[in-house]
């Protein structure tokens, strides 16, 4: 310190800090106004950036005011260096937190735009957040004079020991990254595993894949198992599906008439019911002569997997109603059982047929 602190020094420093605070509040108000306009745009990235800057700007202005105040005070070179390094490190940490928030938000926004669902692949969000925070902390330590080379060496050796101890966890981590990078599974897909588990993929995190089945329960599947098992993805290569409904009519039915009536019902369901595909080309395929009816398959189109239950429900209702109106029968399987009663056998006490009265054998016996 070159001289003693006087009142003028305190007043000047206070004015600098107050000016920084006022500028921070003004910037926050400005960013809040920009946020209202950003919310009206179609891109969600500007909302994330403006929201993050709304937190960074006041702190940056306050730190800048503190730096100006420190420069006006008669501090020694060593104290001034410590203050400047501390303020710089604090600003770096705040900027790092803001950058991590922005990057994680942008990654989540990209994941949402690609999958079209509210959930996102948090494994990428967490990885990017950890990377940004690690880099920011290392830069802040370097700013305050802490050498990071020994720290990186220690982290390397310790990381090897941690990797050996957490082989299963790391296997799930890299399996999740591989699943998302190869686009095998993405949030929003409907999948079915060879073990019977099925549902919509809600999230793929660093350890598990979360699947929500149709009963609204969550199924937790380790990423390693998901990468190794046989799986059917009902969303790729496209979300639209073709479903099959089995129908049968009586042998007395006019098959041309049956086909036309069925196609009319399919067209009405595809047009009227939510989840149908109006441009789907309906098809009726007769394939089997059954015991009591002629069987055929009706091919319907649905927008996505869960729509098939609603479409089947409405199609069967309408088809049954239309068949009754047109007089087309849907016979139930029947069996005809015939019972044949044999002629009763004579008992030992009954005379044999050749010994009955009036027969030649009886007359011959009586004449002896």
XYZ file of N, CA and C in Angstrom, residues 116-246:
393
model
N -38.831 -35.434 -31.351
C -40.209 -34.989 -31.326
C -40.943 -35.297 -30.028
N -40.237 -35.557 -28.956
C -40.862 -35.851 -27.674
C -40.297 -34.921 -26.629
N -40.938 -34.917 -25.473
C -40.513 -34.012 -24.411
C -39.235 -34.473 -23.734
N -39.003 -35.761 -23.726
C -37.802 -36.272 -23.068
C -36.583 -36.114 -23.961
N -35.413 -36.317 -23.407
C -34.183 -36.175 -24.178
C -33.179 -37.207 -23.693
N -32.138 -37.355 -24.480
C -31.061 -38.277 -24.116
C -30.123 -37.565 -23.152
N -30.311 -37.737 -21.858
C -29.543 -36.995 -20.862
C -28.089 -37.435 -20.809
N -27.754 -38.567 -21.429
C -26.357 -38.979 -21.408
C -25.483 -37.951 -22.114
N -25.925 -37.431 -23.257
C -25.168 -36.401 -23.964
C -25.189 -35.091 -23.196
N -26.312 -34.769 -22.591
C -26.407 -33.529 -21.806
C -25.437 -33.564 -20.634
N -25.391 -34.689 -19.932
C -24.495 -34.796 -18.779
C -23.025 -34.792 -19.192
N -22.710 -35.466 -20.291
C -21.317 -35.509 -20.747
C -20.831 -34.112 -21.118
N -21.641 -33.381 -21.889
C -21.228 -32.021 -22.288
C -21.121 -31.104 -21.077
N -22.030 -31.237 -20.123
C -21.966 -30.393 -18.922
C -20.697 -30.675 -18.130
N -20.355 -31.953 -17.972
C -19.150 -32.318 -17.207
C -17.898 -31.819 -17.906
N -17.847 -31.950 -19.228
C -16.664 -31.497 -19.974
C -16.474 -29.987 -19.818
N -17.561 -29.221 -19.989
C -17.452 -27.757 -19.887
C -17.058 -27.339 -18.476
N -17.668 -27.941 -17.466
C -17.339 -27.588 -16.088
C -15.897 -27.944 -15.748
N -15.425 -29.079 -16.217
C -14.040 -29.476 -15.948
C -13.055 -28.496 -16.565
N -13.307 -28.113 -17.806
C -12.409 -27.155 -18.462
C -12.429 -25.812 -17.746
N -13.614 -25.362 -17.331
C -13.697 -24.083 -16.634
C -12.967 -24.099 -15.306
N -13.101 -25.180 -14.548
C -12.415 -25.270 -13.258
C -10.903 -25.291 -13.445
N -10.438 -26.022 -14.454
C -8.990 -26.059 -14.711
C -8.457 -24.680 -15.094
N -9.204 -23.950 -15.922
C -8.772 -22.598 -16.297
C -8.769 -21.676 -15.075
N -9.789 -21.800 -14.216
C -9.840 -20.972 -13.009
C -8.675 -21.268 -12.078
N -8.314 -22.549 -11.923
C -7.168 -22.897 -11.095
C -5.871 -22.356 -11.673
N -5.748 -22.438 -12.991
C -4.546 -21.884 -13.634
C -4.482 -20.372 -13.450
N -5.639 -19.720 -13.409
C -5.670 -18.267 -13.252
C -5.172 -17.836 -11.878
N -5.510 -18.587 -10.850
C -5.081 -18.216 -9.498
C -3.695 -18.743 -9.175
N -3.024 -19.335 -10.153
C -1.644 -19.753 -9.959
C -1.462 -21.194 -9.548
N -2.490 -22.006 -9.608
C -2.366 -23.424 -9.253
C -1.979 -24.189 -10.511
N -0.883 -24.920 -10.455
C -0.423 -25.691 -11.608
C -1.325 -26.905 -11.799
N -1.836 -27.055 -12.992
C -2.769 -28.153 -13.254
C -2.066 -29.381 -13.826
N -0.775 -29.280 -14.168
C -0.076 -30.444 -14.733
C -0.019 -31.609 -13.732
N 0.395 -31.391 -12.470
C 0.352 -32.517 -11.511
C -1.062 -33.040 -11.287
N -2.027 -32.120 -11.326
C -3.414 -32.538 -11.130
C -3.873 -33.451 -12.259
N -3.521 -33.106 -13.501
C -3.893 -33.950 -14.637
C -3.213 -35.319 -14.553
N -1.937 -35.317 -14.087
C -1.241 -36.601 -13.925
C -1.922 -37.471 -12.881
N -2.292 -36.847 -11.754
C -2.979 -37.598 -10.705
C -4.346 -38.103 -11.179
N -5.033 -37.256 -11.939
C -6.327 -37.683 -12.475
C -6.164 -38.842 -13.445
N -5.071 -38.849 -14.216
C -4.848 -39.946 -15.150
C -4.620 -41.265 -14.443
N -3.773 -41.243 -13.425
C -3.503 -42.473 -12.675
C -4.738 -42.925 -11.909
N -5.400 -41.970 -11.266
C -6.616 -42.318 -10.525
C -7.732 -42.776 -11.442
N -7.772 -42.183 -12.637
C -8.807 -42.596 -13.590
C -8.646 -44.034 -14.015
N -7.399 -44.507 -14.149
C -7.161 -45.905 -14.502
C -7.680 -46.837 -13.408
N -7.423 -46.487 -12.158
C -7.919 -47.316 -11.053
C -9.441 -47.292 -10.985
N -10.029 -46.129 -11.212
C -11.493 -46.040 -11.203
C -12.098 -46.836 -12.344
N -11.443 -46.802 -13.515
C -11.953 -47.551 -14.663
C -11.956 -49.045 -14.398
N -10.915 -49.544 -13.711
C -10.873 -50.965 -13.389
C -11.950 -51.328 -12.370
N -12.234 -50.434 -11.436
C -13.227 -50.723 -10.401
C -14.658 -50.589 -10.914
N -14.852 -49.782 -11.948
C -16.202 -49.518 -12.459
C -16.354 -50.022 -13.885
N -15.922 -51.233 -14.131
C -16.005 -51.770 -15.491
C -17.447 -51.886 -15.968
N -18.340 -52.382 -15.105
C -19.738 -52.532 -15.503
C -20.400 -51.198 -15.796
N -20.124 -50.218 -14.927
C -20.718 -48.895 -15.131
C -20.206 -48.252 -16.401
N -18.894 -48.345 -16.643
C -18.334 -47.769 -17.866
C -18.833 -48.508 -19.099
N -19.037 -49.823 -18.980
C -19.588 -50.577 -20.110
C -20.978 -50.068 -20.460
N -21.803 -49.797 -19.441
C -23.139 -49.248 -19.697
C -23.050 -47.843 -20.281
N -22.083 -47.052 -19.794
C -21.912 -45.697 -20.313
C -21.588 -45.709 -21.800
N -20.573 -46.497 -22.196
C -20.184 -46.526 -23.599
C -21.237 -47.229 -24.452
N -21.965 -48.181 -23.862
C -23.059 -48.812 -24.604
C -24.160 -47.797 -24.907
N -24.467 -46.925 -23.928
C -25.458 -45.881 -24.176
C -25.016 -44.902 -25.238
N -23.730 -44.509 -25.201
C -23.207 -43.614 -26.238
C -23.274 -44.286 -27.612
N -22.928 -45.564 -27.660
C -22.974 -46.293 -28.935
C -24.401 -46.402 -29.451
N -25.352 -46.664 -28.574
C -26.749 -46.798 -28.993
C -27.254 -45.506 -29.620
N -26.959 -44.380 -28.963
C -27.435 -43.104 -29.486
C -26.667 -42.666 -30.728
N -25.337 -42.904 -30.732
C -24.536 -42.490 -31.884
C -24.902 -43.283 -33.132
N -25.212 -44.563 -32.960
C -25.592 -45.389 -34.111
C -27.060 -45.246 -34.469
N -27.817 -44.466 -33.687
C -29.243 -44.228 -33.921
C -30.046 -45.523 -33.889
N -29.558 -46.500 -33.128
C -30.331 -47.728 -32.948
C -31.614 -47.446 -32.195
N -31.509 -46.682 -31.139
C -32.658 -46.301 -30.319
C -32.529 -44.829 -29.997
N -33.646 -44.117 -30.086
C -33.685 -42.720 -29.704
C -34.911 -42.486 -28.841
N -34.875 -41.475 -27.974
C -36.059 -41.172 -27.173
C -37.272 -40.947 -28.060
N -38.386 -41.573 -27.687
C -39.611 -41.498 -28.465
C -39.894 -42.735 -29.289
N -38.884 -43.598 -29.480
C -39.082 -44.829 -30.251
C -39.881 -45.839 -29.430
N -40.671 -46.645 -30.137
C -41.364 -47.768 -29.494
C -40.586 -49.034 -29.816
N -40.098 -49.724 -28.782
C -39.253 -50.896 -28.988
C -39.840 -52.090 -28.256
N -39.437 -53.277 -28.699
C -39.789 -54.527 -28.030
C -38.549 -55.401 -28.000
N -38.163 -55.853 -26.795
C -36.994 -56.699 -26.629
C -37.379 -58.162 -26.757
N -36.365 -58.993 -27.004
C -36.618 -60.422 -27.128
C -37.126 -61.016 -25.826
N -36.839 -60.365 -24.691
C -37.328 -60.828 -23.405
C -38.771 -60.476 -23.124
N -39.408 -59.688 -24.001
C -40.810 -59.333 -23.843
C -41.050 -57.906 -23.404
N -40.023 -57.212 -22.898
C -40.213 -55.822 -22.481
C -40.457 -54.955 -23.711
N -41.413 -54.033 -23.589
C -41.711 -53.141 -24.696
C -42.278 -51.838 -24.172
N -42.178 -50.799 -24.987
C -42.720 -49.499 -24.624
C -41.968 -48.386 -25.329
N -42.310 -47.161 -24.954
C -41.678 -45.973 -25.528
C -40.402 -45.644 -24.761
N -39.349 -45.350 -25.488
C -38.085 -44.954 -24.858
C -38.240 -43.525 -24.339
N -38.124 -43.378 -23.025
C -38.264 -42.064 -22.399
C -36.932 -41.343 -22.338
N -35.888 -42.069 -21.964
C -34.591 -41.419 -21.766
C -33.495 -42.471 -21.859
N -32.331 -42.031 -22.309
C -31.125 -42.856 -22.294
C -30.092 -42.071 -21.498
N -29.831 -42.510 -20.265
C -28.869 -41.807 -19.427
C -27.554 -42.580 -19.383
N -26.665 -42.197 -18.476
C -25.314 -42.780 -18.471
C -25.306 -44.229 -18.008
N -26.394 -44.694 -17.392
C -26.411 -46.057 -16.841
C -27.510 -46.920 -17.446
N -28.717 -46.360 -17.616
C -29.875 -47.144 -18.015
C -30.623 -46.491 -19.158
N -31.458 -47.293 -19.766
C -32.444 -46.807 -20.715
C -33.814 -46.966 -20.067
N -34.558 -45.874 -20.002
C -35.866 -45.864 -19.353
C -36.941 -46.026 -20.416
N -37.794 -47.046 -20.247
C -38.857 -47.353 -21.196
C -40.192 -47.269 -20.467
N -41.150 -46.567 -21.051
C -42.499 -46.471 -20.479
C -43.431 -47.344 -21.299
N -43.999 -48.383 -20.649
C -44.885 -49.277 -21.382
C -46.289 -48.685 -21.460
N -47.191 -49.394 -22.127
C -48.523 -48.855 -22.373
C -49.361 -48.763 -21.106
N -48.987 -49.482 -20.057
C -49.687 -49.357 -18.782
C -49.130 -48.217 -17.934
N -48.263 -47.399 -18.527
C -47.696 -46.199 -17.896
C -46.742 -46.529 -16.756
N -46.118 -47.685 -16.818
C -45.074 -48.061 -15.873
C -43.711 -47.920 -16.539
N -42.699 -47.659 -15.737
C -41.352 -47.483 -16.259
C -40.568 -48.785 -16.137
N -39.919 -49.158 -17.216
C -39.053 -50.332 -17.244
C -37.617 -49.834 -17.380
N -36.754 -50.184 -16.438
C -35.362 -49.743 -16.435
C -34.505 -50.864 -17.010
N -33.830 -50.576 -18.130
C -33.023 -51.580 -18.827
C -31.580 -51.091 -18.857
N -30.617 -51.855 -18.337
C -29.206 -51.442 -18.438
C -28.788 -51.293 -19.901
N -27.986 -50.277 -20.173
C -27.569 -50.020 -21.553
C -26.808 -51.196 -22.147
N -25.976 -51.874 -21.321
C -25.223 -53.009 -21.824
C -26.128 -54.125 -22.301
N -27.186 -54.397 -21.547
C -28.120 -55.443 -21.966
C -28.876 -55.030 -23.225
N -29.266 -53.750 -23.306
C -29.989 -53.277 -24.487
C -29.141 -53.390 -25.741
N -27.834 -53.169 -25.600
C -26.949 -53.246 -26.763
C -26.720 -54.685 -27.216
N -26.915 -55.661 -26.321
C -26.625 -57.054 -26.660
C -27.858 -57.851 -27.078
N -29.049 -57.389 -26.724
C -30.247 -58.190 -26.949
C -30.836 -57.947 -28.333
N -31.670 -58.889 -28.789
C -32.429 -58.697 -30.024
C -33.590 -57.758 -29.744
N -33.833 -56.842 -30.652
C -34.806 -55.796 -30.400
C -35.513 -55.440 -31.694
N -36.806 -55.138 -31.585
C -37.598 -54.637 -32.707
C -37.943 -53.184 -32.441
N -37.604 -52.315 -33.370
C -37.905 -50.890 -33.254
C -39.065 -50.583 -34.199
N -40.226 -50.261 -33.619
C -41.427 -50.027 -34.413
C -41.512 -48.601 -34.946
N -40.517 -47.794 -34.666
C -40.521 -46.409 -35.144
C -39.650 -46.216 -36.372
N -38.680 -47.082 -36.577
C -37.773 -46.971 -37.712
C -37.944 -48.186 -38.626
N -37.805 -48.006 -39.932
C -37.340 -46.798 -40.633
C -38.371 -45.684 -40.732
N -39.654 -45.976 -40.458
C -40.651 -44.921 -40.398
C -41.652 -45.257 -39.308
N -42.371 -44.228 -38.870
C -43.259 -44.394 -37.732
C -44.570 -45.071 -38.115
N -44.995 -44.938 -39.354
C -46.250 -45.544 -39.783
C -46.110 -47.058 -39.843
N -47.203 -47.743 -39.464
C -47.195 -49.199 -39.421
C -48.384 -49.743 -40.196
N -48.254 -50.997 -40.634
C -49.365 -51.750 -41.204
C -49.747 -52.836 -40.214
N -51.030 -52.934 -39.906
C -51.513 -53.945 -38.968
C -52.470 -54.878 -39.703
N -52.586 -56.097 -39.202
C -53.398 -57.134 -39.834
C -54.559 -57.495 -38.921
N -55.752 -57.585 -39.507
C -56.949 -58.005 -38.778
C -57.528 -59.211 -39.504
N -57.732 -60.312 -38.777
C -58.259 -61.545 -39.364
C -59.788 -61.544 -39.300
